[in-house]
Amino acid sequence: MLRNATTQHPILLVHGLFGFERIGPFELFHDVKQALNAIGAQVFVPHLSAIHDNEVRGKQLLWQIDSVLRGTGATKVNLIGHSQGALAARYAAALAPHSVASVTSVSGPNHGSEIADFLRKALIPGRLPEAVAQNVAILFFDFLSQLNGTRLPRNAVAALGALTTEGVGSFNDKFPQGLPKTWGGHGAEQVNGVRYYSWSGVVPELDVSPSDPVQGICRALSEYFITEPEQNDGFVGRFSSHLGTVIRSDYPLDHLGSLRRAVGRHPAAGDSIGLYVEHALRLQAANL
């Protein structure tokens, strides 16, 4: 029998950078939304700019939160943001805590992304060996093409700055709610009435999905991390993802694996979709 995880407030699944409708034949958030609906949760997927800075996307999210509240009669929402979606969720909660019951960061770059730093430096002539910079850029572009089969938007480079350590640092100076006081620690569980949670993963040691090209790209990108080597999901470092109550930050999941079921999933792979179901039960238990 399926568990009932009807939360007091609707759940909004917030997509990150280069958000899109589908990953190959799969709708973005399809597995997550289906699993949450099956246990009674009321779920919405707001659509933000696929590529823009954190505050612009956060403002767009605020408008859509208002729309959900008007349409459902709810007083608050639970925000679950994947990747850059976590930053948009944090922005919304900071500006409208009266409308947000909780913020959950899933693989969110809450202290920036080393890959974003690396790619940003690659744009400065002479800062990196040309061959290395080109290799990282090709891996990054290949990753995106696996997602939606389209070319990168023309303003992708400008959006990259919003995810660098410096860019997120500036964002954090203005919106510090839920951030840990120490590197690798937990942040405040509750700020201004909003509960904060996070979870993330690291690229699995085992090749749990040999037929999944996205996992191969994340594995290759993970080798370029310096601050968090072998402790990252290919795009975000383990400790960089911490926010509020850290449920766990070393699940055997790459960056996109925390959003969907991997292709040719091996028994050793983490059950990413089950994590969302468990979290819905957690929110329910907290009367959220």
XYZ file of C-alpha atoms in Angstrom:
288
model
C 0.000 0.000 0.000
C 1.326 3.445 -0.889
C 2.049 5.796 1.961
C 0.003 8.980 2.179
C 2.261 12.016 2.177
C -0.237 14.800 1.691
C 1.585 17.905 2.869
C -0.216 20.850 4.419
C 1.130 23.141 1.691
C 1.606 22.490 -2.060
C 5.050 21.482 -3.321
C 6.753 23.459 -6.094
C 9.604 21.736 -7.950
C 11.953 24.479 -9.166
C 14.278 23.741 -12.083
C 17.808 25.035 -12.439
C 19.992 26.489 -15.173
C 19.032 25.445 -18.697
C 15.692 24.175 -17.419
C 13.770 22.391 -20.130
C 10.652 20.366 -20.674
C 12.289 17.046 -21.460
C 15.495 15.028 -21.096
C 15.394 12.905 -24.229
C 12.033 11.128 -24.010
C 11.558 12.118 -20.367
C 9.783 15.192 -19.071
C 11.838 17.190 -16.584
C 10.738 16.252 -13.038
C 8.545 13.518 -14.566
C 9.667 10.759 -12.190
C 9.615 13.040 -9.148
C 6.223 14.555 -9.896
C 4.692 11.160 -10.650
C 6.001 9.666 -7.397
C 4.795 12.599 -5.299
C 1.365 12.637 -6.938
C 1.053 8.915 -6.254
C 1.344 9.506 -2.504
C -1.144 12.353 -2.438
C 1.091 15.409 -2.656
C -0.107 18.443 -4.575
C 2.733 19.313 -6.949
C 3.416 22.188 -9.327
C 6.378 22.862 -11.630
C 6.944 26.591 -12.189
C 8.803 27.500 -15.360
C 11.561 30.071 -14.933
C 13.969 31.538 -17.442
C 16.157 28.731 -18.660
C 19.195 30.954 -18.354
C 19.430 34.051 -16.194
C 20.857 35.206 -12.880
C 19.589 34.056 -9.517
C 17.623 37.148 -8.597
C 15.762 37.442 -11.889
C 14.770 33.793 -11.675
C 13.819 34.326 -8.026
C 11.485 37.173 -8.959
C 9.846 34.974 -11.570
C 9.360 32.295 -8.931
C 7.680 34.788 -6.596
C 5.117 35.605 -9.280
C 4.344 31.944 -9.775
C 4.101 31.291 -6.046
C 1.419 33.988 -5.904
C -0.371 32.301 -8.784
C -0.349 28.913 -7.019
C -1.597 30.463 -3.775
C -4.454 32.205 -5.568
C -5.360 29.083 -7.528
C -5.288 26.641 -4.626
C -6.316 28.795 -1.702
C -3.180 27.687 0.148
C -1.384 30.133 2.412
C 2.161 28.882 1.793
C 4.179 26.579 -0.464
C 7.043 24.135 -0.006
C 9.859 24.862 -2.452
C 12.182 22.095 -3.646
C 14.865 23.532 -5.920
C 17.240 21.456 -8.001
C 20.649 22.975 -8.796
C 20.254 26.719 -9.502
C 16.592 26.280 -8.640
C 17.695 26.138 -5.008
C 19.027 29.696 -5.280
C 15.770 30.939 -6.791
C 13.918 29.235 -3.931
C 16.186 30.878 -1.361
C 15.571 34.281 -2.927
C 11.803 33.800 -2.824
C 11.889 32.663 0.802
C 14.080 35.608 1.829
C 11.758 38.170 0.247
C 8.414 36.520 1.010
C 8.808 34.278 4.085
C 5.093 34.664 4.746
C 4.414 32.693 1.526
C 7.031 29.953 1.944
C 6.811 27.118 4.465
C 10.091 25.420 3.519
C 13.024 25.523 1.130
C 14.784 22.328 0.144
C 17.996 22.476 -1.858
C 18.729 19.406 -3.990
C 22.269 19.492 -5.421
C 22.195 23.257 -5.072
C 25.389 25.322 -5.553
C 24.812 27.244 -2.330
C 28.456 28.285 -2.173
C 29.095 28.286 -5.919
C 30.267 25.699 -8.416
C 33.906 24.903 -9.092
C 32.991 23.974 -12.647
C 31.413 27.408 -13.120
C 34.637 28.947 -11.763
C 36.727 26.835 -14.105
C 34.652 27.680 -17.142
C 34.590 31.382 -16.264
C 38.393 31.428 -16.073
C 38.552 29.595 -19.382
C 37.000 32.671 -20.962
C 39.982 34.808 -19.901
C 42.875 34.439 -22.371
C 46.026 33.056 -20.816
C 44.448 31.935 -17.555
C 44.267 28.239 -18.432
C 46.036 26.004 -20.935
C 44.001 26.166 -24.101
C 43.641 22.396 -24.446
C 42.376 22.004 -20.864
C 39.902 24.855 -21.196
C 38.646 23.464 -24.475
C 38.226 19.994 -22.981
C 36.143 21.279 -20.062
C 34.027 23.444 -22.349
C 33.337 20.525 -24.692
C 32.312 18.297 -21.779
C 29.995 21.023 -20.499
C 28.397 21.586 -23.883
C 28.023 17.829 -24.422
C 26.231 17.600 -21.085
C 23.729 20.267 -22.099
C 23.127 18.717 -25.499
C 22.260 15.458 -23.739
C 19.579 17.352 -21.832
C 17.579 18.954 -24.581
C 19.309 18.349 -27.890
C 19.509 22.058 -28.639
C 22.308 24.580 -28.940
C 23.309 26.720 -25.988
C 21.517 30.051 -25.615
C 23.668 32.954 -26.730
C 23.822 34.498 -23.263
C 25.042 31.336 -21.499
C 28.390 32.935 -20.607
C 26.704 35.834 -18.784
C 24.554 33.441 -16.732
C 27.650 31.467 -15.756
C 28.748 34.297 -13.476
C 25.706 33.764 -11.266
C 26.962 30.282 -10.369
C 30.632 31.012 -9.715
C 31.982 31.110 -6.185
C 32.201 34.893 -6.447
C 28.738 35.281 -7.929
C 27.055 33.073 -5.347
C 29.127 34.733 -2.623
C 27.592 38.098 -3.531
C 24.160 36.487 -3.564
C 24.808 34.956 -0.133
C 25.809 38.323 1.315
C 22.281 39.531 0.582
C 20.403 36.296 1.279
C 22.245 34.288 3.980
C 19.194 32.468 5.367
C 19.937 28.829 6.108
C 23.647 28.958 5.258
C 26.106 27.097 7.539
C 28.385 29.182 9.731
C 31.248 26.754 9.130
C 32.335 24.983 5.951
C 30.684 21.587 5.720
C 28.363 22.240 8.638
C 24.619 22.591 8.991
C 22.755 25.867 8.685
C 19.867 27.180 10.769
C 16.918 24.813 10.656
C 14.431 27.680 10.619
C 14.713 31.367 9.700
C 11.795 33.815 9.684
C 9.404 30.889 9.960
C 10.850 29.083 6.916
C 12.379 25.601 7.341
C 15.577 24.898 5.379
C 16.775 21.481 4.194
C 19.303 20.121 1.721
C 20.637 16.939 0.189
C 23.041 16.127 -2.633
C 25.315 13.417 -3.954
C 28.740 12.568 -5.278
C 29.607 10.851 -8.547
C 29.350 7.118 -7.742
C 32.607 5.205 -7.473
C 31.009 2.341 -9.366
C 29.885 2.741 -12.942
C 26.282 2.232 -11.890
C 24.817 3.229 -15.257
C 27.280 2.325 -18.029
C 24.677 3.083 -20.718
C 23.980 6.575 -19.359
C 26.068 9.193 -21.251
C 25.178 11.960 -18.798
C 26.779 10.078 -15.937
C 29.941 9.665 -18.011
C 30.102 13.413 -18.616
C 29.549 14.184 -14.917
C 32.295 11.713 -14.039
C 34.701 13.442 -16.428
C 33.835 16.922 -15.136
C 34.293 15.798 -11.529
C 38.018 15.404 -12.152
C 38.416 19.177 -12.483
C 37.391 19.902 -8.884
C 40.197 21.167 -6.656
C 38.506 22.211 -3.412
C 36.287 19.133 -3.290
C 38.003 16.405 -5.315
C 36.102 13.114 -5.333
C 33.451 14.850 -3.231
C 31.252 16.336 -5.916
C 28.493 15.380 -8.344
C 30.241 16.689 -11.451
C 28.845 20.207 -11.076
C 28.494 20.948 -7.371
C 30.783 20.084 -4.468
C 29.386 18.137 -1.553
C 29.953 20.784 1.122
C 29.109 23.613 -1.246
C 25.593 22.191 -1.384
C 24.924 22.420 2.352
C 21.943 24.453 3.506
C 19.839 24.303 6.653
C 19.326 20.771 7.939
C 21.624 18.623 5.805
C 19.860 15.318 5.282
C 22.889 13.837 3.527
C 25.374 15.138 0.976
C 27.114 12.008 -0.291
C 24.362 9.953 -1.891
C 25.774 7.929 -4.835
C 24.211 10.295 -7.373
C 25.648 12.587 -10.023
C 24.189 16.046 -10.603
C 21.348 14.977 -12.833
C 20.981 11.663 -11.031
C 19.476 13.557 -8.091
C 16.595 14.495 -10.370
C 15.735 11.324 -12.262
C 16.190 7.591 -12.486
C 19.410 6.803 -14.312
C 19.400 4.935 -17.612
C 20.195 1.237 -17.076
C 20.128 1.774 -13.330
C 22.405 -0.600 -11.389
C 21.227 -1.963 -7.993
C 24.068 -0.005 -6.355
C 22.706 3.306 -7.631
C 20.939 5.594 -5.188
C 17.144 5.765 -5.257
C 16.876 9.455 -6.058
C 13.108 9.426 -6.518
C 12.626 7.708 -3.185
C 14.413 10.629 -1.536
C 11.644 12.989 -2.641
C 8.992 10.644 -1.266
C 10.851 10.426 2.045
C 11.103 14.190 2.115
C 7.384 14.639 1.497
C 6.815 12.450 4.564
C 9.324 14.597 6.463
C 7.445 17.766 5.501
C 4.163 16.126 6.460
C 5.544 15.167 9.886
C 6.643 18.790 10.401
C 3.123 20.006 9.544
C 4.432 21.667 6.417
